[in-house]
């Protein structure tokens, strides 16, 4: 087995871990850097995040190639200065690509979670990653709303980056609602309601799914142990 196939196998086997770590970097790392370094760090972590998403895709060859194309395109668009005329014009397209890309990744994780018969480390990482990805989708959607209407939100928003809207998005889906940033326009309020409900429904469904799979797995394991004891007794 050559290095290329070994490395590819390593990436595949640890795809949940790499996607989780890349998502954490994309959300939290930028918070530790000064404002002047925010854009560079955000674009760098976004590129790593999209590469981890590309690595996670497991589907037909045609779909994989299409997703790779759009993933690389989104990375390229991310490095275009957001405050330039070109950056402002392509922003809706970049956001649309990223949101659709993340939705595909969430669908793949959910499909694998549903088909899995046991609750293992991969499932736990997948559950956490999806919840964080919801926040990223909310942040992108809120940024799109703000792009078309700068009065959609009240509060001190920095127009040069999306850190404030990303913070607001996670506060919304977790229903903390500090009040420092609030939706004003109708579409911003509708978005807040949708994502807050989505976050709570997701937690309820996931808890039910994990508990159900764990109970089913333990019951099956107990039955197998009892059958083995009966065979040994006979």
CSV table of C-alpha atoms in Angstrom, one decimal:
chain,number,residue,atom,x,y,z
A,1,UNK,CA,0.0,0.0,0.0
A,2,UNK,CA,1.6,3.3,-1.1
A,3,UNK,CA,1.6,6.6,0.8
A,4,UNK,CA,-1.2,8.1,-1.2
A,5,UNK,CA,-3.7,5.3,-0.5
A,6,UNK,CA,-2.6,5.1,3.1
A,7,UNK,CA,-3.1,8.8,3.6
A,8,UNK,CA,-6.4,8.7,1.8
A,9,UNK,CA,-7.6,5.9,4.1
A,10,UNK,CA,-6.5,7.9,7.1
A,11,UNK,CA,-8.5,10.9,6.0
A,12,UNK,CA,-11.5,8.8,5.4
A,13,UNK,CA,-11.4,7.0,8.7
A,14,UNK,CA,-10.9,10.2,10.7
A,15,UNK,CA,-13.2,12.4,8.6
A,16,UNK,CA,-15.6,13.0,11.5
A,17,UNK,CA,-12.8,14.2,13.7
A,18,UNK,CA,-11.3,16.5,11.0
A,19,UNK,CA,-14.6,18.0,10.2
A,20,UNK,CA,-15.3,18.6,13.9
A,21,UNK,CA,-11.9,20.3,14.4
A,22,UNK,CA,-12.2,22.4,11.3
A,23,UNK,CA,-15.7,23.6,12.3
A,24,UNK,CA,-14.4,24.5,15.8
A,25,UNK,CA,-11.6,26.5,14.2
A,26,UNK,CA,-13.9,28.3,11.9
A,27,UNK,CA,-16.2,29.3,14.7
A,28,UNK,CA,-13.9,30.0,17.7
A,29,UNK,CA,-10.3,30.7,16.5
A,30,UNK,CA,-11.1,34.1,15.0
A,31,UNK,CA,-12.3,35.3,18.4
A,32,UNK,CA,-8.8,35.3,19.8
A,33,UNK,CA,-7.3,37.6,17.1
A,34,UNK,CA,-7.3,41.4,16.9
A,35,UNK,CA,-9.7,43.0,14.5
A,36,UNK,CA,-7.0,43.8,12.0
A,37,UNK,CA,-6.2,40.1,11.7
A,38,UNK,CA,-9.8,38.9,11.7
A,39,UNK,CA,-10.4,38.8,7.9
A,40,UNK,CA,-7.2,36.8,7.2
A,41,UNK,CA,-7.8,34.3,10.0
A,42,UNK,CA,-11.4,33.9,9.0
A,43,UNK,CA,-10.6,33.3,5.4
A,44,UNK,CA,-7.8,30.8,6.4
A,45,UNK,CA,-10.0,28.9,8.8
A,46,UNK,CA,-12.8,28.9,6.2
A,47,UNK,CA,-10.5,27.4,3.6
A,48,UNK,CA,-9.6,24.6,6.1
A,49,UNK,CA,-13.2,24.2,6.9
A,50,UNK,CA,-14.3,23.7,3.3
A,51,UNK,CA,-11.4,21.3,2.6
A,52,UNK,CA,-12.6,19.2,5.6
A,53,UNK,CA,-16.1,19.3,4.1
A,54,UNK,CA,-14.8,18.1,0.8
A,55,UNK,CA,-12.9,15.3,2.5
A,56,UNK,CA,-16.2,14.2,4.2
A,57,UNK,CA,-18.2,13.8,1.0
A,58,UNK,CA,-18.8,10.2,0.2
A,59,UNK,CA,-21.2,9.7,-2.8
A,60,UNK,CA,-21.2,9.0,-6.5
A,61,UNK,CA,-18.2,10.2,-8.4
A,62,UNK,CA,-20.2,12.8,-10.3
A,63,UNK,CA,-21.7,14.3,-7.2
A,64,UNK,CA,-18.3,14.3,-5.5
A,65,UNK,CA,-16.7,16.1,-8.4
A,66,UNK,CA,-19.5,18.7,-8.4
A,67,UNK,CA,-19.1,19.3,-4.7
A,68,UNK,CA,-15.4,19.6,-5.0
A,69,UNK,CA,-15.8,22.2,-7.7
A,70,UNK,CA,-18.2,24.3,-5.7
A,71,UNK,CA,-16.1,23.8,-2.5
A,72,UNK,CA,-12.9,25.1,-4.3
A,73,UNK,CA,-15.0,27.9,-5.9
A,74,UNK,CA,-16.2,29.0,-2.4
A,75,UNK,CA,-12.7,29.0,-1.1
A,76,UNK,CA,-11.6,31.2,-4.0
A,77,UNK,CA,-14.5,33.6,-3.5
A,78,UNK,CA,-13.8,33.8,0.3
A,79,UNK,CA,-10.4,35.4,-0.5
A,80,UNK,CA,-11.9,38.2,-2.5
A,81,UNK,CA,-12.0,41.3,-0.2
A,82,UNK,CA,-15.6,41.5,1.1
A,83,UNK,CA,-15.6,45.4,1.1
A,84,UNK,CA,-14.6,45.7,-2.5
A,85,UNK,CA,-17.2,46.2,-5.2
A,86,UNK,CA,-16.6,42.7,-6.5
A,87,UNK,CA,-16.8,41.3,-3.0
A,88,UNK,CA,-20.1,42.9,-2.4
A,89,UNK,CA,-21.5,41.7,-5.8
A,90,UNK,CA,-20.5,38.1,-5.3
A,91,UNK,CA,-21.3,37.9,-1.6
A,92,UNK,CA,-24.9,36.5,-2.2
A,93,UNK,CA,-23.5,33.8,-4.5
A,94,UNK,CA,-20.8,32.8,-2.0
A,95,UNK,CA,-23.2,32.6,0.8
A,96,UNK,CA,-25.6,30.5,-1.3
A,97,UNK,CA,-22.8,28.0,-2.2
A,98,UNK,CA,-21.6,27.7,1.4
A,99,UNK,CA,-25.2,27.2,2.8
A,100,UNK,CA,-26.0,24.5,0.2
A,101,UNK,CA,-22.6,22.8,0.8
A,102,UNK,CA,-23.2,22.7,4.5
A,103,UNK,CA,-26.7,21.3,4.0
A,104,UNK,CA,-25.3,18.5,1.9
A,105,UNK,CA,-22.8,17.7,4.7
A,106,UNK,CA,-25.5,17.7,7.3
A,107,UNK,CA,-27.6,15.4,5.2
A,108,UNK,CA,-24.6,13.0,4.9
A,109,UNK,CA,-24.0,13.0,8.6
A,110,UNK,CA,-27.6,12.5,9.4
A,111,UNK,CA,-27.9,9.6,6.9
A,112,UNK,CA,-24.9,7.9,8.5
A,113,UNK,CA,-26.2,8.5,12.0
A,114,UNK,CA,-29.6,7.0,11.2
A,115,UNK,CA,-28.1,3.9,9.6
A,116,UNK,CA,-25.7,3.3,12.4
A,117,UNK,CA,-26.7,0.7,14.9
A,118,UNK,CA,-24.5,1.8,17.8
A,119,UNK,CA,-23.7,5.1,19.6
A,120,UNK,CA,-20.0,5.5,19.1
A,121,UNK,CA,-17.5,8.4,19.1
A,122,UNK,CA,-18.3,9.2,15.4
A,123,UNK,CA,-22.0,9.6,16.2
A,124,UNK,CA,-21.2,11.9,19.1
A,125,UNK,CA,-18.8,14.0,17.0
A,126,UNK,CA,-21.4,14.1,14.2
A,127,UNK,CA,-24.2,15.3,16.6
A,128,UNK,CA,-22.0,18.1,17.9
A,129,UNK,CA,-20.8,19.1,14.5
A,130,UNK,CA,-24.3,19.4,13.1
A,131,UNK,CA,-25.3,21.7,15.9
A,132,UNK,CA,-22.3,23.9,15.2
A,133,UNK,CA,-23.0,23.8,11.5
A,134,UNK,CA,-26.6,25.0,12.2
A,135,UNK,CA,-25.0,28.1,13.7
A,136,UNK,CA,-22.8,28.7,10.7
A,137,UNK,CA,-25.8,28.4,8.3
A,138,UNK,CA,-27.7,30.9,10.5
A,139,UNK,CA,-24.7,33.2,10.4
A,140,UNK,CA,-24.5,33.1,6.6
A,141,UNK,CA,-28.3,33.7,6.2
A,142,UNK,CA,-28.2,36.6,8.7
A,143,UNK,CA,-25.2,38.0,6.8
A,144,UNK,CA,-27.3,37.8,3.6
A,145,UNK,CA,-30.2,39.6,5.2
A,146,UNK,CA,-27.8,42.3,6.5
A,147,UNK,CA,-26.2,42.6,3.0
A,148,UNK,CA,-29.5,43.7,1.5
A,149,UNK,CA,-30.8,45.7,4.5
A,150,UNK,CA,-28.3,47.3,6.9
A,151,UNK,CA,-31.2,48.3,9.2
A,152,UNK,CA,-32.4,44.7,9.6
A,153,UNK,CA,-30.7,44.4,13.0
A,154,UNK,CA,-30.3,46.8,15.9
A,155,UNK,CA,-27.0,47.0,17.8
A,156,UNK,CA,-23.4,47.8,17.1
A,157,UNK,CA,-22.6,45.6,14.1
A,158,UNK,CA,-19.1,45.8,12.4
A,159,UNK,CA,-19.8,46.0,8.6
A,160,UNK,CA,-16.2,44.9,7.8
A,161,UNK,CA,-16.7,41.3,9.1
A,162,UNK,CA,-19.4,38.8,10.1
A,163,UNK,CA,-18.2,38.1,13.6
A,164,UNK,CA,-21.0,40.0,15.2
A,165,UNK,CA,-23.7,38.3,13.1
A,166,UNK,CA,-22.1,34.9,13.8
A,167,UNK,CA,-22.2,35.6,17.5
A,168,UNK,CA,-25.8,36.7,17.2
A,169,UNK,CA,-26.7,33.5,15.3
A,170,UNK,CA,-25.4,31.2,18.0
A,171,UNK,CA,-27.1,33.3,20.7
A,172,UNK,CA,-30.3,32.8,18.7
A,173,UNK,CA,-30.2,29.0,18.1
A,174,UNK,CA,-29.3,28.5,21.8
A,175,UNK,CA,-32.2,30.8,22.7
A,176,UNK,CA,-29.9,32.8,25.1
A,177,UNK,CA,-31.0,36.2,23.7
A,178,UNK,CA,-28.8,38.7,25.4
A,179,UNK,CA,-30.4,41.6,23.6
A,180,UNK,CA,-27.3,43.4,22.5
A,181,UNK,CA,-28.2,42.6,18.9
A,182,UNK,CA,-31.8,42.2,18.0
A,183,UNK,CA,-33.8,41.6,14.7
A,184,UNK,CA,-35.7,44.6,13.5
A,185,UNK,CA,-37.0,43.9,10.0
A,186,UNK,CA,-39.7,41.2,9.3
A,187,UNK,CA,-37.3,38.9,7.5
A,188,UNK,CA,-34.7,39.2,10.3
A,189,UNK,CA,-37.4,38.3,12.9
A,190,UNK,CA,-38.6,35.4,10.8
A,191,UNK,CA,-35.0,34.1,10.5
A,192,UNK,CA,-34.6,34.4,14.3
A,193,UNK,CA,-37.8,32.4,14.9
A,194,UNK,CA,-36.9,29.8,12.4
A,195,UNK,CA,-33.3,29.2,13.6
A,196,UNK,CA,-34.3,29.3,17.3
A,197,UNK,CA,-37.0,26.6,16.7
A,198,UNK,CA,-34.6,24.6,14.6
A,199,UNK,CA,-32.0,24.5,17.3
A,200,UNK,CA,-34.5,23.3,19.9
A,201,UNK,CA,-36.2,20.7,17.7
A,202,UNK,CA,-32.8,19.4,16.7
A,203,UNK,CA,-31.8,18.8,20.3
A,204,UNK,CA,-35.0,17.1,21.1
A,205,UNK,CA,-34.8,14.8,18.0
A,206,UNK,CA,-31.1,14.0,18.6
A,207,UNK,CA,-31.6,13.1,22.3
A,208,UNK,CA,-34.5,10.8,21.3
A,209,UNK,CA,-32.4,9.2,18.5
A,210,UNK,CA,-29.3,8.6,20.7
A,211,UNK,CA,-31.3,7.3,23.7
A,212,UNK,CA,-33.3,5.0,21.4
A,213,UNK,CA,-30.2,3.6,19.7
A,214,UNK,CA,-28.4,3.2,23.0
A,215,UNK,CA,-31.3,1.3,24.6
A,216,UNK,CA,-31.7,-0.9,21.5
A,217,UNK,CA,-28.0,-1.7,21.5
A,218,UNK,CA,-27.8,-2.6,25.2
A,219,UNK,CA,-31.0,-4.7,24.9
A,220,UNK,CA,-29.5,-6.6,22.0
A,221,UNK,CA,-26.2,-7.0,23.8
A,222,UNK,CA,-28.0,-8.4,26.9
A,223,UNK,CA,-30.0,-10.8,24.7
A,224,UNK,CA,-26.8,-12.1,23.1
A,225,UNK,CA,-25.2,-12.6,26.5
A,226,UNK,CA,-28.2,-14.5,27.8
A,227,UNK,CA,-28.2,-16.7,24.7
A,228,UNK,CA,-24.5,-17.4,25.1
A,229,UNK,CA,-25.0,-18.4,28.7
A,230,UNK,CA,-27.8,-20.7,27.7
A,231,UNK,CA,-25.6,-22.4,25.1
A,232,UNK,CA,-22.8,-22.8,27.7
A,233,UNK,CA,-25.3,-24.2,30.2
A,234,UNK,CA,-26.4,-26.8,27.7
